[in-house]
Coordinates of C-alpha atoms and ligand atoms in Angstrom, one line a residue:
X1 CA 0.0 0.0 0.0
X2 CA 1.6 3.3 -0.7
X3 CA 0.8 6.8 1.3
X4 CA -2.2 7.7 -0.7
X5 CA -3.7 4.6 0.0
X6 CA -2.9 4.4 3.6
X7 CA -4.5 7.9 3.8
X8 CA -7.8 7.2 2.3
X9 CA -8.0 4.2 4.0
X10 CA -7.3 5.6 7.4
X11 CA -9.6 8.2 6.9
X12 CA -12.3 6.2 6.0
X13 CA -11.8 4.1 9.1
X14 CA -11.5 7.2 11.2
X15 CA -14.8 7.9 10.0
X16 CA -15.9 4.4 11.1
X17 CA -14.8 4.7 14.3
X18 CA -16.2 8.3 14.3
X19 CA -19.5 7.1 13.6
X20 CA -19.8 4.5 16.4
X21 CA -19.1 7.2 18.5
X22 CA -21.8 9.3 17.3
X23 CA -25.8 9.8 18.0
X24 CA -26.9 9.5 13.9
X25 CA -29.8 11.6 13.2
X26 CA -29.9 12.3 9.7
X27 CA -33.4 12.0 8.3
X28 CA -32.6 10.6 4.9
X29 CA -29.6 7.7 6.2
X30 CA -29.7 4.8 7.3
X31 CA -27.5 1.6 9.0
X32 CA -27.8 -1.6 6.2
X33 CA -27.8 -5.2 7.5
X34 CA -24.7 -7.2 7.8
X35 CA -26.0 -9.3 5.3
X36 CA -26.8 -6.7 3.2
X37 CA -23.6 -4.9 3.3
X38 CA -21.6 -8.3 2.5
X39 CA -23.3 -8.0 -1.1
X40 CA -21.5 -5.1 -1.6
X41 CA -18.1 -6.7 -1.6
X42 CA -19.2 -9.3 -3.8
X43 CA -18.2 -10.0 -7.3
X44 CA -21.6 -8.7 -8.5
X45 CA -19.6 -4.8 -7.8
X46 CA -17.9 -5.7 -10.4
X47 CA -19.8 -7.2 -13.1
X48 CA -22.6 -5.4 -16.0
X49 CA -26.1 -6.1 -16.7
X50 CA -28.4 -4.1 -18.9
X51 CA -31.8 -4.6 -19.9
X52 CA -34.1 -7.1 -17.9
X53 CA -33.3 -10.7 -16.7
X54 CA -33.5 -13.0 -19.3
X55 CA -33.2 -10.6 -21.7
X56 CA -29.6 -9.2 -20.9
X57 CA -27.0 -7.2 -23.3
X58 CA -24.2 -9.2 -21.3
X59 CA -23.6 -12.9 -20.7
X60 CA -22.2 -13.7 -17.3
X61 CA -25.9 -12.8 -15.9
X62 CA -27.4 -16.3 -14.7
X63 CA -27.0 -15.7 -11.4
X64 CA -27.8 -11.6 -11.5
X65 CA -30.8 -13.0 -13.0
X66 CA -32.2 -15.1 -10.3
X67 CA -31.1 -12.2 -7.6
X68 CA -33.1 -9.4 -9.9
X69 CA -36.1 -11.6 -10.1
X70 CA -36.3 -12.7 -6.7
X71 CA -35.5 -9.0 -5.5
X72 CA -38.9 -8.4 -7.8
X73 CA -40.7 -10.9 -6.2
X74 CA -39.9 -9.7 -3.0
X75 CA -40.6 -6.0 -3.6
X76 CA -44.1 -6.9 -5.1
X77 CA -44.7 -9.1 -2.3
X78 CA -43.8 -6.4 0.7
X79 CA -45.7 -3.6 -1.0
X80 CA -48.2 -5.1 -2.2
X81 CA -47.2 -3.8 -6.0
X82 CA -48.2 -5.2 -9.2
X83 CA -45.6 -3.9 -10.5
X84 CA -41.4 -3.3 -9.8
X85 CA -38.3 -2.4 -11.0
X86 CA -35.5 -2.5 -8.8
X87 CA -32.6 -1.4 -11.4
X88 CA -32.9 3.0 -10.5
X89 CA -29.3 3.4 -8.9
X90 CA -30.9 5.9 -6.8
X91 CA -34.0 8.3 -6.0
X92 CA -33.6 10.6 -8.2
X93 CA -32.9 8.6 -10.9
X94 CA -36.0 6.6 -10.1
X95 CA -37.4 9.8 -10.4
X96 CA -35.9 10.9 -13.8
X97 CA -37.4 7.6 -14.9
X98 CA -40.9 8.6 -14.1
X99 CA -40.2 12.1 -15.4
X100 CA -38.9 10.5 -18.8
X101 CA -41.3 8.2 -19.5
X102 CA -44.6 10.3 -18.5
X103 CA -43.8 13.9 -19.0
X104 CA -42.6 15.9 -22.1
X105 CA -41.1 19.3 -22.0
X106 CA -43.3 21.9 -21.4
X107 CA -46.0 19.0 -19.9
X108 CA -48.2 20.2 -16.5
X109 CA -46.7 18.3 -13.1
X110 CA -48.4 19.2 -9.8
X111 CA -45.8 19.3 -7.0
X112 CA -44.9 20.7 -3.4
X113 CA -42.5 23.6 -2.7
X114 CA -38.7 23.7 -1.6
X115 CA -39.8 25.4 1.4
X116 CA -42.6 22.4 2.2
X117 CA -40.1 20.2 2.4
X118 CA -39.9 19.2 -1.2
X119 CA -36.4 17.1 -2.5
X120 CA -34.3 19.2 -4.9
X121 CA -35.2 16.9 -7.9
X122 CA -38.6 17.9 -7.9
X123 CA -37.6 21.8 -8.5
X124 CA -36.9 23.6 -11.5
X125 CA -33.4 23.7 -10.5
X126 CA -33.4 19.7 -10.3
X127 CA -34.6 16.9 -12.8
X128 CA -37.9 18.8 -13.2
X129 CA -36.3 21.9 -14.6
X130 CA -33.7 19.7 -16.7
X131 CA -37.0 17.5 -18.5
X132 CA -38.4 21.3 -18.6
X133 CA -41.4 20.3 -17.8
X134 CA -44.0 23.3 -16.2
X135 CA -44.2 22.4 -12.7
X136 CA -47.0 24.0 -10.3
X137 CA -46.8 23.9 -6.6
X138 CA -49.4 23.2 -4.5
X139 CA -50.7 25.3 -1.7
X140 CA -49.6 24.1 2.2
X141 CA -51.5 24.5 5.6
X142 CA -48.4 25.8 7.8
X143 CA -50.4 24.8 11.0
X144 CA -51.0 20.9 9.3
X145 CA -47.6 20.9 7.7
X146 CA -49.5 19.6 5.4
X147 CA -51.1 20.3 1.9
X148 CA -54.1 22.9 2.0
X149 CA -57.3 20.2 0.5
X150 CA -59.6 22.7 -1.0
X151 CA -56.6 24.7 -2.5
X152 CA -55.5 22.0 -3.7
X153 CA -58.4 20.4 -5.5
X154 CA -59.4 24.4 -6.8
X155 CA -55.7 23.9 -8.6
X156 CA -55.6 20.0 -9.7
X157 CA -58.9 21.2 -11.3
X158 CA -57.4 24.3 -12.6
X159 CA -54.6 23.1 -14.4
X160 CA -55.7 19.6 -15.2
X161 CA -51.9 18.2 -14.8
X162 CA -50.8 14.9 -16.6
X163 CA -49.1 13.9 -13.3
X164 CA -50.0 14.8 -10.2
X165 CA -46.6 14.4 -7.9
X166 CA -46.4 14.2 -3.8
X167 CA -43.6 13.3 -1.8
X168 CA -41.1 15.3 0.4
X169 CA -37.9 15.3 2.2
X170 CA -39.0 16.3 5.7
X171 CA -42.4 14.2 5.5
X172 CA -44.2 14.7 9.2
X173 CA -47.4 13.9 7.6
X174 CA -49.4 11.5 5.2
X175 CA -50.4 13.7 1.8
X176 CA -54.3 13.7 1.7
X177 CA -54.7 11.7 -0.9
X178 CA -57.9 9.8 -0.3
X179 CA -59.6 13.8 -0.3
X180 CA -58.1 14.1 -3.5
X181 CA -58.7 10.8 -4.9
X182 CA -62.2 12.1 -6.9
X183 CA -60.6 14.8 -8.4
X184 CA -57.8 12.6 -9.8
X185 CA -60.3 10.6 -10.9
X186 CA -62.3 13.3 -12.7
X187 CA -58.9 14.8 -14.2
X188 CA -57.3 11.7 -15.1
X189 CA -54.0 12.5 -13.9
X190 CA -51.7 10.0 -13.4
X191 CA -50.9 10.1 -9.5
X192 CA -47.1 9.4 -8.4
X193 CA -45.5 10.0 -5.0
X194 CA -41.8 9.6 -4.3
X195 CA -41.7 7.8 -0.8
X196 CA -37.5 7.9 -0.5
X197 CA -38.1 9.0 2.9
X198 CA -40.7 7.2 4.2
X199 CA -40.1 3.6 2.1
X200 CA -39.5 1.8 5.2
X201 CA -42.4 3.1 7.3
X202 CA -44.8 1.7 4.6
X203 CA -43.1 -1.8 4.1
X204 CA -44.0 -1.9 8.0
X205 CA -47.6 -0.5 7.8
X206 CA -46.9 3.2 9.2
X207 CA -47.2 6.4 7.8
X208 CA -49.5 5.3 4.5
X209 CA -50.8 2.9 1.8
X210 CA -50.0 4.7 -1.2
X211 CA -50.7 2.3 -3.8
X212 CA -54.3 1.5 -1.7
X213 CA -55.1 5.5 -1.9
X214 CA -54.6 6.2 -5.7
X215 CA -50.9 6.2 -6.3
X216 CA -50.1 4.8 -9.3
X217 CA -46.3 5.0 -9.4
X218 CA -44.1 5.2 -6.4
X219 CA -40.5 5.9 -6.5
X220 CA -37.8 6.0 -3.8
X221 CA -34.2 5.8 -2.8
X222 CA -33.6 2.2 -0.5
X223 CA -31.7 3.7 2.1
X224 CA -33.3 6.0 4.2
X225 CA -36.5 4.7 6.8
X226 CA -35.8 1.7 3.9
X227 CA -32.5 0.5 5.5
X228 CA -30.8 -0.7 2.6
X229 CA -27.9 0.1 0.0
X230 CA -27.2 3.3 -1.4
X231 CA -30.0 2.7 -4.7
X232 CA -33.6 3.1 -6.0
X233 CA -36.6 1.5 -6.8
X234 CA -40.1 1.9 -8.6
X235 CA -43.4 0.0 -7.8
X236 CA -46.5 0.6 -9.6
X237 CA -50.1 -0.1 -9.4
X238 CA -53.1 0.0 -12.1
X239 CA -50.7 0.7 -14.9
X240 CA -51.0 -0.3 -18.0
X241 CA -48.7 -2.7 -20.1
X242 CA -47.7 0.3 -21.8
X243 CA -47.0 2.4 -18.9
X244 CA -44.9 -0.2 -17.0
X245 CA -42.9 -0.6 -20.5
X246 CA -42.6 3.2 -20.9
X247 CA -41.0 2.8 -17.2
X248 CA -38.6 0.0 -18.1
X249 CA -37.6 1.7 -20.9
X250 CA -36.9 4.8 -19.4
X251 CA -34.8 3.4 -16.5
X252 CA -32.8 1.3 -19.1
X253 CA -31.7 2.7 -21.6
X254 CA -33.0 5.8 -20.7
X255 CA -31.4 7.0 -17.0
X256 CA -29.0 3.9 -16.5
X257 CA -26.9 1.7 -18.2
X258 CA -25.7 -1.1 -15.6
X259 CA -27.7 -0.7 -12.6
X260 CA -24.9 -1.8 -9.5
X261 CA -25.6 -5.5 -9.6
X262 CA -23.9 -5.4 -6.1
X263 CA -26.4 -2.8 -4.8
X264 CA -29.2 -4.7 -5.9
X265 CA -28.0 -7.7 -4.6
X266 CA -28.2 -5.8 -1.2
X267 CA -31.7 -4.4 -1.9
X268 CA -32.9 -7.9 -2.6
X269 CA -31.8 -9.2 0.8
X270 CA -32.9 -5.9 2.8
X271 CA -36.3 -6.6 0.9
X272 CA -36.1 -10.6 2.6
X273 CA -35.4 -8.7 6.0
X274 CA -37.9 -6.2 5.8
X275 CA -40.4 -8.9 5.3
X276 CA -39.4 -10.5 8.6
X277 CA -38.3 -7.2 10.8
X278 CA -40.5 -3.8 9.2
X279 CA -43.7 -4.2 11.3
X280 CA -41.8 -4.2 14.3
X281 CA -39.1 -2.0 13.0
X282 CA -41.2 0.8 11.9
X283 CA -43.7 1.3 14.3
X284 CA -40.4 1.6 16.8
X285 CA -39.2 4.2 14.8
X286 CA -42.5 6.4 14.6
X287 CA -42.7 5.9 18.5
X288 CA -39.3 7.4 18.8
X289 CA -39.7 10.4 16.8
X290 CA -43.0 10.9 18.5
X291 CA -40.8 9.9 22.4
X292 CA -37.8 12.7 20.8
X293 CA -40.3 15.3 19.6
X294 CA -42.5 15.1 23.4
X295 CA -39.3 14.9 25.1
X296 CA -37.6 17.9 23.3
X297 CA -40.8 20.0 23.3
X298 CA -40.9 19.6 27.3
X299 CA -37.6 20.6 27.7
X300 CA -38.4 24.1 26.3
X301 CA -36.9 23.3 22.4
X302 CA -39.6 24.2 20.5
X303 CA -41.1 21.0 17.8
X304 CA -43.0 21.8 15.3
X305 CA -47.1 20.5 15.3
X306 CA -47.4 19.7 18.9
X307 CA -51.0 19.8 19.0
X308 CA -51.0 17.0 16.0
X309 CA -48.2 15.1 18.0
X310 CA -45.2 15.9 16.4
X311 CA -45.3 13.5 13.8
X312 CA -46.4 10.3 12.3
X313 CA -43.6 9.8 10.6
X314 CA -39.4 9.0 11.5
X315 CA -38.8 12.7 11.3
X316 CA -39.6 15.8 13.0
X317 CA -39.2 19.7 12.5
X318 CA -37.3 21.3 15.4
X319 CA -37.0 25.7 14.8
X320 CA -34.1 26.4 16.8
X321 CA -34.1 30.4 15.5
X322 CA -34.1 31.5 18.8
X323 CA -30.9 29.3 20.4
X324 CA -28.9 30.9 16.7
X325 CA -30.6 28.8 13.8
X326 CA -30.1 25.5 12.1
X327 CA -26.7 26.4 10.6
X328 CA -25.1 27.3 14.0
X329 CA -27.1 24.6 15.9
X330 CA -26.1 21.6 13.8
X331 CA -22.6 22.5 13.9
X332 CA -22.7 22.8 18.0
X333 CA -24.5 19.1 17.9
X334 CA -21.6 17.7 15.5
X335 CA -19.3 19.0 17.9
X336 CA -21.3 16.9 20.2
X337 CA -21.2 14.2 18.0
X338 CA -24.7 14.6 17.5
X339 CA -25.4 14.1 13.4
X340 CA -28.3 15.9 12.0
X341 CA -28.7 18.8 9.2
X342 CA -30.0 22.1 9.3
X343 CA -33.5 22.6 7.4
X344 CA -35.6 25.3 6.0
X345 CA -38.9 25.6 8.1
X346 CA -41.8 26.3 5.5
X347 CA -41.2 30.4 6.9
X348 CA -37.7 30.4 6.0
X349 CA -36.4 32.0 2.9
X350 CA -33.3 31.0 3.1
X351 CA -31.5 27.8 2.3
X352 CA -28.3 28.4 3.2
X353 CA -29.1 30.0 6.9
X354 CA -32.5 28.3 7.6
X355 CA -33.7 28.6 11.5
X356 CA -34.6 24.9 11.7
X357 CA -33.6 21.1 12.3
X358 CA -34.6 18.2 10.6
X359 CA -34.1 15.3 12.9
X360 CA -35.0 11.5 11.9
X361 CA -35.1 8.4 14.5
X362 CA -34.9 5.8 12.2
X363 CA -31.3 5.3 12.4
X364 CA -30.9 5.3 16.5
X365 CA -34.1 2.7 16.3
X366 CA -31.6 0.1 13.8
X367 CA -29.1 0.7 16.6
X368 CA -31.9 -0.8 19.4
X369 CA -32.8 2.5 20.9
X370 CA -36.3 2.6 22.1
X371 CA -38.2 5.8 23.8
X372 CA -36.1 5.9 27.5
X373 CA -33.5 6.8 25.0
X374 CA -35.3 9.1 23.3
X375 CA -35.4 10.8 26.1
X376 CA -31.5 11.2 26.6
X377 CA -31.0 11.7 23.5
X378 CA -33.5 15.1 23.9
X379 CA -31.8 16.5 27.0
X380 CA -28.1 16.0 24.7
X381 CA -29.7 18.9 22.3
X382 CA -31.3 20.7 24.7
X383 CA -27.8 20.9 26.6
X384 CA -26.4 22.2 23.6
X385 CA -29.1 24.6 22.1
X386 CA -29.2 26.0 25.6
X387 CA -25.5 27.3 25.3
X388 CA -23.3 24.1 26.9
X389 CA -19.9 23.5 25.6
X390 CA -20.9 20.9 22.9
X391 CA -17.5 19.1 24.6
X392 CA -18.6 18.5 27.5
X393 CA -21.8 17.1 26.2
X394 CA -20.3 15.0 23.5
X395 CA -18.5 13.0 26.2
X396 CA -22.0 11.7 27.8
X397 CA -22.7 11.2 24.4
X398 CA -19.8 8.8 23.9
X399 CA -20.5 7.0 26.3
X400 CA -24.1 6.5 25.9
X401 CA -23.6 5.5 22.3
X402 CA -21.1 2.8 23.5
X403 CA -24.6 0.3 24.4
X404 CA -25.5 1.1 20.6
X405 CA -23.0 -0.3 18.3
X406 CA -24.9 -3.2 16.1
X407 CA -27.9 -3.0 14.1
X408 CA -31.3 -4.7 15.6
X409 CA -34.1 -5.8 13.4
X410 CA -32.1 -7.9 10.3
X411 CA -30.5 -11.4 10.5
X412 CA -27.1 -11.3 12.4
X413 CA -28.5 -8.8 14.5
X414 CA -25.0 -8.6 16.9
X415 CA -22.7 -7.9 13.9
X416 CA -21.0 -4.7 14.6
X417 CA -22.8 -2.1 12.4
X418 CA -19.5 0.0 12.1
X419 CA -17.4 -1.5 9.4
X420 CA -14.2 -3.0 8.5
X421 CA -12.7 -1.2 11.2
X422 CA -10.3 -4.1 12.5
X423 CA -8.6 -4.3 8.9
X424 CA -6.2 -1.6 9.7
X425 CA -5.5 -2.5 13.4
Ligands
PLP1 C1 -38.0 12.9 -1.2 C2 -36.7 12.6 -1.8 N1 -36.6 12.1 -3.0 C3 -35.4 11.8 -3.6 C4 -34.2 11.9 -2.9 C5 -33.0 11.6 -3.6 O1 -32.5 10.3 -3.3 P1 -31.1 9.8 -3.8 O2 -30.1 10.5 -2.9 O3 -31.3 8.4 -3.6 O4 -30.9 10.2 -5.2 C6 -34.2 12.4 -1.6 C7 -33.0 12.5 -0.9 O5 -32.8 12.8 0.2 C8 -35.5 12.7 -1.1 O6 -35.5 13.2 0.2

């Protein structure tokens, strides 16, 4: 190994070792499986496949092939789907998919605002401004956090859109889509939702039933509330022949070429995990965000929608403007080693200095914690919101974490979940 080497592989195991040191909080991340993450070092990293088993541009695919299509089976199974395709090689490419194989430029797309909570790909300055299409945002309910229902049927009514699109990236609450449902109906939009963040909490029952409420397409990353690899995925209900080919073909050769056959290979067996360990998993998490969001409130950090509990999702929205705003706070908490991002509240208008938090539980509830921790885990930001040297407070922190160092709810629960740390000791 020369010194470049050494360096990048020290520094990724600092990281490691950083990390199981750490509270994680990040809404949008995730701790795979074991199992799972052994996929990724397999030979499949290192192999092509395009196109759809059976029908491959490559040989060397026999065994890809059985993975894909159980991986297919399994993701139809857990969500109840007619329809999958597990080759996006992330979220929003899955969503570039949809975008490519529904909407032309210049095409009507309903959608939600930055400031909601929307993900960047859905904004004119992400894929929906590169497939130019003429996206309209719907109007929100700042005490619901939450789209407005009546505003929002006046406008789906308004400017009859060929997809109407939901989904965000601090998602507190289900979209209304049962209210809207008729008017769907009456427009004949086709109805999608990107569930990235919430993937997870529906394979176990939370949150919502998209595909039982009208949604036609979903699409999603597979590693946020979904603990697995770093990828995407698209499941689809009541779609026609055409419209599920339109999809494929958009996906491949349209967004991907080779979809990281290893990645896959870790979807499919976080899919066979989920199927045991999501019931149980996800209601955990939604009672943890609801345990960190009570607990936080209480302690005089103010939550956002406490009347409507928090939450019914992983996440909650903390505004910290008055303890120096999201940018300062998050840095204090790292300096705690307390991970989370800073986060626009739907007031803000800036990105860059926004005065809130975005915090997510699913991650502490892969690593066992339950609501007592919750609790602990509230008075670490409260310490440091309320002005405590984030040193002193990342010491308790360090050794609190020390009872939270494998992943729960997957096979091989008592792996360590930190890596390939002991290769360089
Ligand atoms: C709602 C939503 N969609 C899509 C994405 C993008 O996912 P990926 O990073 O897998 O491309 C995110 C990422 O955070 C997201 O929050």
């Amino acid at each position: 190994m020369n010194d470049e080497a050494r360096f990048i592989r020290e520094n990724v195991m600092a990281h490691n070792k950083w990390f199981e040191e750490c509270i994680p909080m990040i809404a949008s991340e995730n701790l795979m499986s074991p199992l799972a993450k052994e996929m990724l070092i397999s030979d499949f990293a290192d192999r092509y496949a395009e196109g759809l088993p059976g029908k491959r541009y490559y040989q060397g695919n026999i065994y890809v092939d059985k993975v894909e299509l159980k991986a297919l089976e399994l993701a139809k199974d857990l969500f109840k789907a007619d329809w999958a395709d597990v080759r996006p090689i992330s979220g929003t490419v899955a969503n570039m998919a949809v975008l490519f194989a529904f909407a032309q430029p210049g095409d009507t797309i309903t959608t939600c605002a930055l400031a909601q909570g929307a993900h960047i790909s859905t904004q004119k300055f992400g894929a929906f401004g590169q497939r130019s299409v003429n996206s309209v945002q719907y109007p929100w309910n700042l005490e619901d956090m939450n789209l407005d229902v009546d505003g929002t049927i006046k406008l789906l009514k308004e400017v009859k859109p060929k997809v109407a699109q939901f989904g965000l990236s601090v998602f507190l609450f289900p979209p209304p889509l049962k209210e809207l449902e008729d008017t769907f109906n009456e427009i004949g939009c086709l109805v999608w939702e990107d569930c990235a963040h919430v993937l997870g909490l529906i394979a176990g029952g939370q949150f919502h039933d998209p595909l039982r409420e009208g949604v036609n397409i979903i699409s999603s990353s597979t590693h946020k509330t979904f603990p697995g690899p770093n990828h995407g995925m698209l499941l689809g209900a009541n779609l026609t022949d055409d419209q599920q080919k339109a999809l494929e073909k958009a996906v491949f050769p349209g967004v991907t070429s080779s979809h990281h056959l290893h990645a896959m290979a870790a979807l499919a067996i976080t899919l066979a995990e989920m199927k045991v360990y999501a019931k149980d998993y996800a209601a955990q998490a939604v009672k943890n965000s609801q345990a960190l969001g009570q607990a936080l409130y209480e302690l005089g950090v103010p939550v956002l929608c406490p009347d409507l509990g928090f939450t019914k999702s992983h996440a909650i929205a903390v505004d910290v403007a008055q303890f120096g705003g999201g940018k300062d706070i998050a840095q204090k908490l790292e300096d705690a080693n307390i991970i989370c991002n800073k986060n626009m509240l739907p007031w803000d208008e800036s990105a860059v200095r926004p005065s809130g938090l975005r915090l997510g539980s699913q991650e502490m509830t892969r690593l066992g914690m339950k609501e007592s921790e919750m609790k602990e885990v509230a008075s670490f930001i409260a310490r440091v919101c309320k002005g405590e040297d984030p040193a002193k407070v990342k010491e308790d922190v360090k050794a609190f974490k020390k009872d939270f160092v494998s992943v729960k709810y997957c096979f091989n629960e008592n792996e360590p979940a930190y890596g390939y740390r002991k290769l360089v000791e």
